[in-house]
Amino acid sequence: FAKVELKEFLQESWTGPEGPNRAPNLCACIAFFNHLCDWVTTSIVSTRPPIPRIALIHKFIDVAKCCLDLQNFDATMAILGGLQSTPV
């Protein structure tokens, strides 16, 4: 996150086919966010019995709270995004 330069935010440089070339660090942050969100969703959905699934959801909520306490807002929002996805 510290590698993201201010110019990468200008004029939506991360969008389109040239996005990874014009804003590589920002695109990496977006890819990490999406990967974490998908991982949370997949982990919950692939847990079949309801009791372990509920325990896993509680664990992700606890992890999100810890991330928030550490001011890791990106990970917090990615976990919440995974918890709020339609399949879950």
Tab-separated table of N, CA, C and O in Angstrom:
chain	number	residue	atom	x	y	z
A	1	PHE	N	0.816	-1.188	0.000
A	1	PHE	CA	0.000	0.000	0.000
A	1	PHE	C	0.863	1.255	0.000
A	1	PHE	O	0.480	2.268	-0.562
A	2	ALA	N	1.993	1.162	0.617
A	2	ALA	CA	2.877	2.319	0.694
A	2	ALA	C	3.499	2.640	-0.666
A	2	ALA	O	3.948	3.764	-0.880
A	3	LYS	N	3.504	1.686	-1.568
A	3	LYS	CA	4.092	1.907	-2.891
A	3	LYS	C	3.159	2.648	-3.846
A	3	LYS	O	3.595	3.102	-4.895
A	4	VAL	N	1.886	2.759	-3.501
A	4	VAL	CA	0.930	3.416	-4.395
A	4	VAL	C	1.254	4.905	-4.452
A	4	VAL	O	1.332	5.576	-3.430
A	5	GLU	N	1.446	5.400	-5.664
A	5	GLU	CA	1.754	6.817	-5.863
A	5	GLU	C	0.464	7.587	-6.138
A	5	GLU	O	-0.512	7.034	-6.662
A	6	LEU	N	0.469	8.843	-5.796
A	6	LEU	CA	-0.724	9.672	-5.972
A	6	LEU	C	-1.170	9.737	-7.427
A	6	LEU	O	-2.365	9.767	-7.712
A	7	LYS	N	-0.233	9.732	-8.340
A	7	LYS	CA	-0.589	9.845	-9.757
A	7	LYS	C	-1.402	8.644	-10.251
A	7	LYS	O	-2.102	8.731	-11.251
A	8	GLU	N	-1.321	7.520	-9.527
A	8	GLU	CA	-2.074	6.338	-9.930
A	8	GLU	C	-3.581	6.523	-9.711
A	8	GLU	O	-4.384	5.793	-10.290
A	9	PHE	N	-3.960	7.478	-8.884
A	9	PHE	CA	-5.371	7.750	-8.623
A	9	PHE	C	-5.981	8.723	-9.633
A	9	PHE	O	-7.192	8.857	-9.701
A	10	LEU	N	-5.153	9.401	-10.392
A	10	LEU	CA	-5.646	10.447	-11.285
A	10	LEU	C	-6.281	9.866	-12.545
A	10	LEU	O	-5.788	8.900	-13.125
A	11	GLN	N	-7.355	10.476	-12.966
A	11	GLN	CA	-8.044	10.182	-14.223
A	11	GLN	C	-8.343	8.694	-14.404
A	11	GLN	O	-8.265	8.158	-15.510
A	12	GLU	N	-8.667	8.037	-13.312
A	12	GLU	CA	-9.004	6.609	-13.346
A	12	GLU	C	-7.966	5.800	-14.132
A	12	GLU	O	-8.298	4.954	-14.970
A	13	SER	N	-6.713	6.048	-13.842
A	13	SER	CA	-5.641	5.404	-14.599
A	13	SER	C	-5.581	3.896	-14.394
A	13	SER	O	-4.952	3.193	-15.181
A	14	TRP	N	-6.239	3.375	-13.379
A	14	TRP	CA	-6.216	1.942	-13.119
A	14	TRP	C	-7.231	1.176	-13.967
A	14	TRP	O	-7.211	-0.040	-14.003
A	15	THR	N	-8.121	1.886	-14.664
A	15	THR	CA	-9.152	1.215	-15.454
A	15	THR	C	-8.666	0.956	-16.873
A	15	THR	O	-7.701	1.558	-17.347
A	16	GLY	N	-9.357	0.097	-17.554
A	16	GLY	CA	-9.053	-0.193	-18.953
A	16	GLY	C	-7.909	-1.165	-19.112
A	16	GLY	O	-7.287	-1.608	-18.147
A	17	PRO	N	-7.612	-1.496	-20.355
A	17	PRO	CA	-6.561	-2.485	-20.623
A	17	PRO	C	-5.161	-2.005	-20.253
A	17	PRO	O	-4.280	-2.810	-19.984
A	18	GLU	N	-4.959	-0.688	-20.212
A	18	GLU	CA	-3.640	-0.150	-19.862
A	18	GLU	C	-3.497	0.087	-18.358
A	18	GLU	O	-2.477	0.572	-17.903
A	19	GLY	N	-4.517	-0.236	-17.577
A	19	GLY	CA	-4.508	0.004	-16.140
A	19	GLY	C	-3.299	-0.558	-15.416
A	19	GLY	O	-2.633	0.164	-14.667
A	20	PRO	N	-2.967	-1.836	-15.607
A	20	PRO	CA	-1.804	-2.386	-14.906
A	20	PRO	C	-0.480	-1.716	-15.276
A	20	PRO	O	0.456	-1.729	-14.482
A	21	ASN	N	-0.406	-1.120	-16.446
A	21	ASN	CA	0.825	-0.424	-16.835
A	21	ASN	C	0.882	0.991	-16.264
A	21	ASN	O	1.950	1.476	-15.913
A	22	ARG	N	-0.284	1.653	-16.202
A	22	ARG	CA	-0.317	3.034	-15.723
A	22	ARG	C	-0.397	3.125	-14.204
A	22	ARG	O	0.046	4.124	-13.628
A	23	ALA	N	-0.984	2.130	-13.553
A	23	ALA	CA	-1.141	2.152	-12.098
A	23	ALA	C	-0.887	0.750	-11.530
A	23	ALA	O	-1.782	0.118	-10.971
A	24	PRO	N	0.344	0.262	-11.624
A	24	PRO	CA	0.602	-1.125	-11.217
A	24	PRO	C	0.395	-1.379	-9.728
A	24	PRO	O	-0.112	-2.438	-9.338
A	25	ASN	N	0.770	-0.430	-8.902
A	25	ASN	CA	0.643	-0.640	-7.457
A	25	ASN	C	-0.811	-0.605	-7.011
A	25	ASN	O	-1.230	-1.400	-6.168
A	26	LEU	N	-1.570	0.303	-7.576
A	26	LEU	CA	-2.992	0.384	-7.244
A	26	LEU	C	-3.726	-0.856	-7.749
A	26	LEU	O	-4.588	-1.396	-7.048
A	27	CYS	N	-3.381	-1.329	-8.927
A	27	CYS	CA	-3.992	-2.555	-9.457
A	27	CYS	C	-3.641	-3.760	-8.581
A	27	CYS	O	-4.473	-4.649	-8.395
A	28	ALA	N	-2.443	-3.778	-8.027
A	28	ALA	CA	-2.063	-4.862	-7.120
A	28	ALA	C	-2.892	-4.819	-5.842
A	28	ALA	O	-3.315	-5.861	-5.329
A	29	CYS	N	-3.157	-3.618	-5.327
A	29	CYS	CA	-4.005	-3.473	-4.133
A	29	CYS	C	-5.429	-3.929	-4.425
A	29	CYS	O	-6.051	-4.607	-3.596
A	30	ILE	N	-5.941	-3.580	-5.577
A	30	ILE	CA	-7.293	-3.990	-5.968
A	30	ILE	C	-7.356	-5.511	-6.115
A	30	ILE	O	-8.314	-6.150	-5.658
A	31	ALA	N	-6.336	-6.101	-6.729
A	31	ALA	CA	-6.303	-7.554	-6.910
A	31	ALA	C	-6.237	-8.274	-5.563
A	31	ALA	O	-6.910	-9.296	-5.364
A	32	PHE	N	-5.453	-7.729	-4.621
A	32	PHE	CA	-5.371	-8.326	-3.293
A	32	PHE	C	-6.721	-8.254	-2.581
A	32	PHE	O	-7.175	-9.232	-1.977
A	33	PHE	N	-7.375	-7.118	-2.663
A	33	PHE	CA	-8.691	-6.943	-2.054
A	33	PHE	C	-9.679	-7.958	-2.606
A	33	PHE	O	-10.372	-8.645	-1.854
A	34	ASN	N	-9.727	-8.082	-3.927
A	34	ASN	CA	-10.656	-9.018	-4.571
A	34	ASN	C	-10.340	-10.465	-4.208
A	34	ASN	O	-11.250	-11.270	-3.986
A	35	HIS	N	-9.055	-10.789	-4.138
A	35	HIS	CA	-8.648	-12.150	-3.790
A	35	HIS	C	-9.062	-12.486	-2.355
A	35	HIS	O	-9.590	-13.578	-2.090
A	36	LEU	N	-8.851	-11.566	-1.424
A	36	LEU	CA	-9.222	-11.797	-0.027
A	36	LEU	C	-10.737	-11.927	0.117
A	36	LEU	O	-11.232	-12.815	0.822
A	37	CYS	N	-11.467	-11.083	-0.574
A	37	CYS	CA	-12.930	-11.138	-0.546
A	37	CYS	C	-13.420	-12.483	-1.090
A	37	CYS	O	-14.284	-13.134	-0.479
A	38	ASP	N	-12.868	-12.915	-2.200
A	38	ASP	CA	-13.258	-14.207	-2.797
A	38	ASP	C	-12.876	-15.378	-1.899
A	38	ASP	O	-13.613	-16.361	-1.800
A	39	TRP	N	-11.720	-15.281	-1.229
A	39	TRP	CA	-11.268	-16.348	-0.352
A	39	TRP	C	-12.221	-16.513	0.835
A	39	TRP	O	-12.564	-17.635	1.210
A	40	VAL	N	-12.644	-15.399	1.421
A	40	VAL	CA	-13.593	-15.459	2.536
A	40	VAL	C	-14.892	-16.123	2.073
A	40	VAL	O	-15.404	-17.037	2.733
A	41	THR	N	-15.406	-15.683	0.939
A	41	THR	CA	-16.648	-16.251	0.407
A	41	THR	C	-16.502	-17.742	0.136
A	41	THR	O	-17.351	-18.548	0.543
A	42	THR	N	-15.435	-18.132	-0.526
A	42	THR	CA	-15.214	-19.539	-0.867
A	42	THR	C	-15.050	-20.397	0.381
A	42	THR	O	-15.570	-21.514	0.449
A	43	SER	N	-14.336	-19.885	1.370
A	43	SER	CA	-14.130	-20.637	2.611
A	43	SER	C	-15.451	-20.921	3.302
A	43	SER	O	-15.679	-22.029	3.800
A	44	ILE	N	-16.327	-19.931	3.337
A	44	ILE	CA	-17.611	-20.100	4.015
A	44	ILE	C	-18.519	-21.033	3.221
A	44	ILE	O	-19.128	-21.951	3.775
A	45	VAL	N	-18.605	-20.816	1.930
A	45	VAL	CA	-19.520	-21.607	1.099
A	45	VAL	C	-19.079	-23.064	1.013
A	45	VAL	O	-19.916	-23.967	0.949
A	46	SER	N	-17.786	-23.317	1.039
A	46	SER	CA	-17.303	-24.692	0.922
A	46	SER	C	-17.410	-25.474	2.227
A	46	SER	O	-17.192	-26.688	2.230
A	47	THR	N	-17.745	-24.808	3.321
A	47	THR	CA	-17.967	-25.494	4.591
A	47	THR	C	-19.412	-25.965	4.624
A	47	THR	O	-20.336	-25.157	4.676
A	48	ARG	N	-19.636	-27.272	4.582
A	48	ARG	CA	-20.975	-27.823	4.383
A	48	ARG	C	-21.841	-27.854	5.645
A	48	ARG	O	-22.932	-27.322	5.642
A	49	PRO	N	-21.441	-28.488	6.732
A	49	PRO	CA	-22.369	-28.544	7.869
A	49	PRO	C	-22.622	-27.139	8.443
A	49	PRO	O	-21.722	-26.303	8.478
A	50	PRO	N	-23.840	-26.867	8.857
A	50	PRO	CA	-24.182	-25.510	9.313
A	50	PRO	C	-23.406	-25.047	10.545
A	50	PRO	O	-23.016	-23.883	10.613
A	51	ILE	N	-23.158	-25.929	11.502
A	51	ILE	CA	-22.492	-25.512	12.746
A	51	ILE	C	-21.055	-25.036	12.476
A	51	ILE	O	-20.673	-23.947	12.923
A	52	PRO	N	-20.241	-25.801	11.738
A	52	PRO	CA	-18.901	-25.290	11.428
A	52	PRO	C	-18.941	-24.018	10.559
A	52	PRO	O	-18.083	-23.149	10.690
A	53	ARG	N	-19.932	-23.914	9.701
A	53	ARG	CA	-20.065	-22.710	8.865
A	53	ARG	C	-20.338	-21.488	9.738
A	53	ARG	O	-19.743	-20.431	9.535
A	54	ILE	N	-21.199	-21.651	10.719
A	54	ILE	CA	-21.494	-20.543	11.626
A	54	ILE	C	-20.249	-20.161	12.419
A	54	ILE	O	-19.955	-18.977	12.605
A	55	ALA	N	-19.504	-21.159	12.873
A	55	ALA	CA	-18.261	-20.891	13.615
A	55	ALA	C	-17.256	-20.153	12.741
A	55	ALA	O	-16.569	-19.231	13.218
A	56	LEU	N	-17.172	-20.524	11.479
A	56	LEU	CA	-16.252	-19.859	10.562
A	56	LEU	C	-16.674	-18.408	10.319
A	56	LEU	O	-15.829	-17.508	10.269
A	57	ILE	N	-17.966	-18.171	10.197
A	57	ILE	CA	-18.461	-16.798	10.027
A	57	ILE	C	-18.098	-15.955	11.247
A	57	ILE	O	-17.625	-14.819	11.121
A	58	HIS	N	-18.278	-16.521	12.440
A	58	HIS	CA	-17.907	-15.809	13.663
A	58	HIS	C	-16.403	-15.522	13.695
A	58	HIS	O	-15.979	-14.451	14.133
A	59	LYS	N	-15.614	-16.482	13.233
A	59	LYS	CA	-14.154	-16.295	13.202
A	59	LYS	C	-13.784	-15.155	12.260
A	59	LYS	O	-12.948	-14.307	12.603
A	60	PHE	N	-14.407	-15.102	11.089
A	60	PHE	CA	-14.117	-14.013	10.152
A	60	PHE	C	-14.553	-12.663	10.715
A	60	PHE	O	-13.894	-11.650	10.487
A	61	ILE	N	-15.657	-12.642	11.450
A	61	ILE	CA	-16.083	-11.394	12.095
A	61	ILE	C	-15.048	-10.956	13.116
A	61	ILE	O	-14.694	-9.767	13.191
A	62	ASP	N	-14.517	-11.896	13.898
A	62	ASP	CA	-13.478	-11.574	14.879
A	62	ASP	C	-12.206	-11.068	14.193
A	62	ASP	O	-11.575	-10.121	14.665
A	63	VAL	N	-11.838	-11.709	13.095
A	63	VAL	CA	-10.648	-11.271	12.348
A	63	VAL	C	-10.854	-9.858	11.791
A	63	VAL	O	-9.953	-9.028	11.839
A	64	ALA	N	-12.060	-9.591	11.288
A	64	ALA	CA	-12.360	-8.251	10.770
A	64	ALA	C	-12.262	-7.210	11.880
A	64	ALA	O	-11.741	-6.104	11.667
A	65	LYS	N	-12.736	-7.551	13.077
A	65	LYS	CA	-12.626	-6.631	14.213
A	65	LYS	C	-11.166	-6.368	14.573
A	65	LYS	O	-10.786	-5.234	14.871
A	66	CYS	N	-10.348	-7.413	14.547
A	66	CYS	CA	-8.915	-7.246	14.824
A	66	CYS	C	-8.254	-6.369	13.769
A	66	CYS	O	-7.429	-5.518	14.095
A	67	CYS	N	-8.617	-6.581	12.514
A	67	CYS	CA	-8.073	-5.749	11.433
A	67	CYS	C	-8.476	-4.291	11.624
A	67	CYS	O	-7.667	-3.380	11.411
A	68	LEU	N	-9.701	-4.069	12.052
A	68	LEU	CA	-10.172	-2.712	12.302
A	68	LEU	C	-9.401	-2.091	13.462
A	68	LEU	O	-8.996	-0.918	13.392
A	69	ASP	N	-9.166	-2.863	14.525
A	69	ASP	CA	-8.381	-2.355	15.659
A	69	ASP	C	-6.961	-1.984	15.241
A	69	ASP	O	-6.366	-1.051	15.790
A	70	LEU	N	-6.419	-2.719	14.272
A	70	LEU	CA	-5.076	-2.441	13.756
A	70	LEU	C	-5.082	-1.357	12.673
A	70	LEU	O	-4.042	-1.065	12.097
A	71	GLN	N	-6.261	-0.818	12.395
A	71	GLN	CA	-6.474	0.196	11.365
A	71	GLN	C	-6.104	-0.314	9.976
A	71	GLN	O	-5.656	0.432	9.120
A	72	ASN	N	-6.312	-1.608	9.768
A	72	ASN	CA	-6.131	-2.214	8.454
A	72	ASN	C	-7.501	-2.218	7.778
A	72	ASN	O	-8.209	-3.223	7.756
A	73	PHE	N	-7.865	-1.064	7.251
A	73	PHE	CA	-9.200	-0.868	6.720
A	73	PHE	C	-9.434	-1.656	5.435
A	73	PHE	O	-10.551	-2.093	5.166
A	74	ASP	N	-8.392	-1.851	4.647
A	74	ASP	CA	-8.534	-2.604	3.400
A	74	ASP	C	-8.930	-4.052	3.692
A	74	ASP	O	-9.873	-4.571	3.099
A	75	ALA	N	-8.221	-4.703	4.605
A	75	ALA	CA	-8.538	-6.084	4.946
A	75	ALA	C	-9.906	-6.176	5.625
A	75	ALA	O	-10.663	-7.114	5.377
A	76	THR	N	-10.219	-5.188	6.465
A	76	THR	CA	-11.530	-5.174	7.123
A	76	THR	C	-12.646	-5.153	6.090
A	76	THR	O	-13.597	-5.946	6.159
A	77	MET	N	-12.544	-4.269	5.130
A	77	MET	CA	-13.590	-4.149	4.115
A	77	MET	C	-13.627	-5.365	3.200
A	77	MET	O	-14.690	-5.766	2.733
A	78	ALA	N	-12.479	-5.970	2.921
A	78	ALA	CA	-12.462	-7.163	2.081
A	78	ALA	C	-13.154	-8.325	2.786
A	78	ALA	O	-13.925	-9.066	2.174
A	79	ILE	N	-12.902	-8.480	4.078
A	79	ILE	CA	-13.556	-9.549	4.839
A	79	ILE	C	-15.048	-9.301	4.907
A	79	ILE	O	-15.867	-10.205	4.690
A	80	LEU	N	-15.444	-8.054	5.173
A	80	LEU	CA	-16.860	-7.732	5.203
A	80	LEU	C	-17.513	-7.940	3.847
A	80	LEU	O	-18.651	-8.386	3.753
A	81	GLY	N	-16.789	-7.627	2.789
A	81	GLY	CA	-17.306	-7.858	1.435
A	81	GLY	C	-17.541	-9.336	1.181
A	81	GLY	O	-18.540	-9.723	0.566
A	82	GLY	N	-16.632	-10.171	1.663
A	82	GLY	CA	-16.812	-11.606	1.523
A	82	GLY	C	-17.993	-12.123	2.324
A	82	GLY	O	-18.741	-12.978	1.879
A	83	LEU	N	-18.172	-11.559	3.523
A	83	LEU	CA	-19.306	-11.965	4.367
A	83	LEU	C	-20.649	-11.510	3.788
A	83	LEU	O	-21.666	-12.160	4.019
A	84	GLN	N	-20.630	-10.413	3.055
A	84	GLN	CA	-21.873	-9.864	2.507
A	84	GLN	C	-22.167	-10.329	1.089
A	84	GLN	O	-23.185	-9.912	0.506
A	85	SER	N	-21.336	-11.176	0.540
A	85	SER	CA	-21.561	-11.599	-0.838
A	85	SER	C	-22.817	-12.484	-0.930
A	85	SER	O	-23.211	-13.129	0.050
A	86	THR	N	-23.396	-12.525	-2.073
A	86	THR	CA	-24.660	-13.232	-2.289
A	86	THR	C	-24.593	-14.723	-1.935
A	86	THR	O	-25.516	-15.226	-1.295
A	87	PRO	N	-23.560	-15.462	-2.310
A	87	PRO	CA	-23.548	-16.895	-1.986
A	87	PRO	C	-23.552	-17.200	-0.494
A	87	PRO	O	-24.050	-18.232	-0.060
A	88	VAL	N	-22.997	-16.299	0.291
A	88	VAL	CA	-22.934	-16.530	1.746
A	88	VAL	C	-24.293	-16.289	2.327
A	88	VAL	O	-24.815	-17.001	3.132
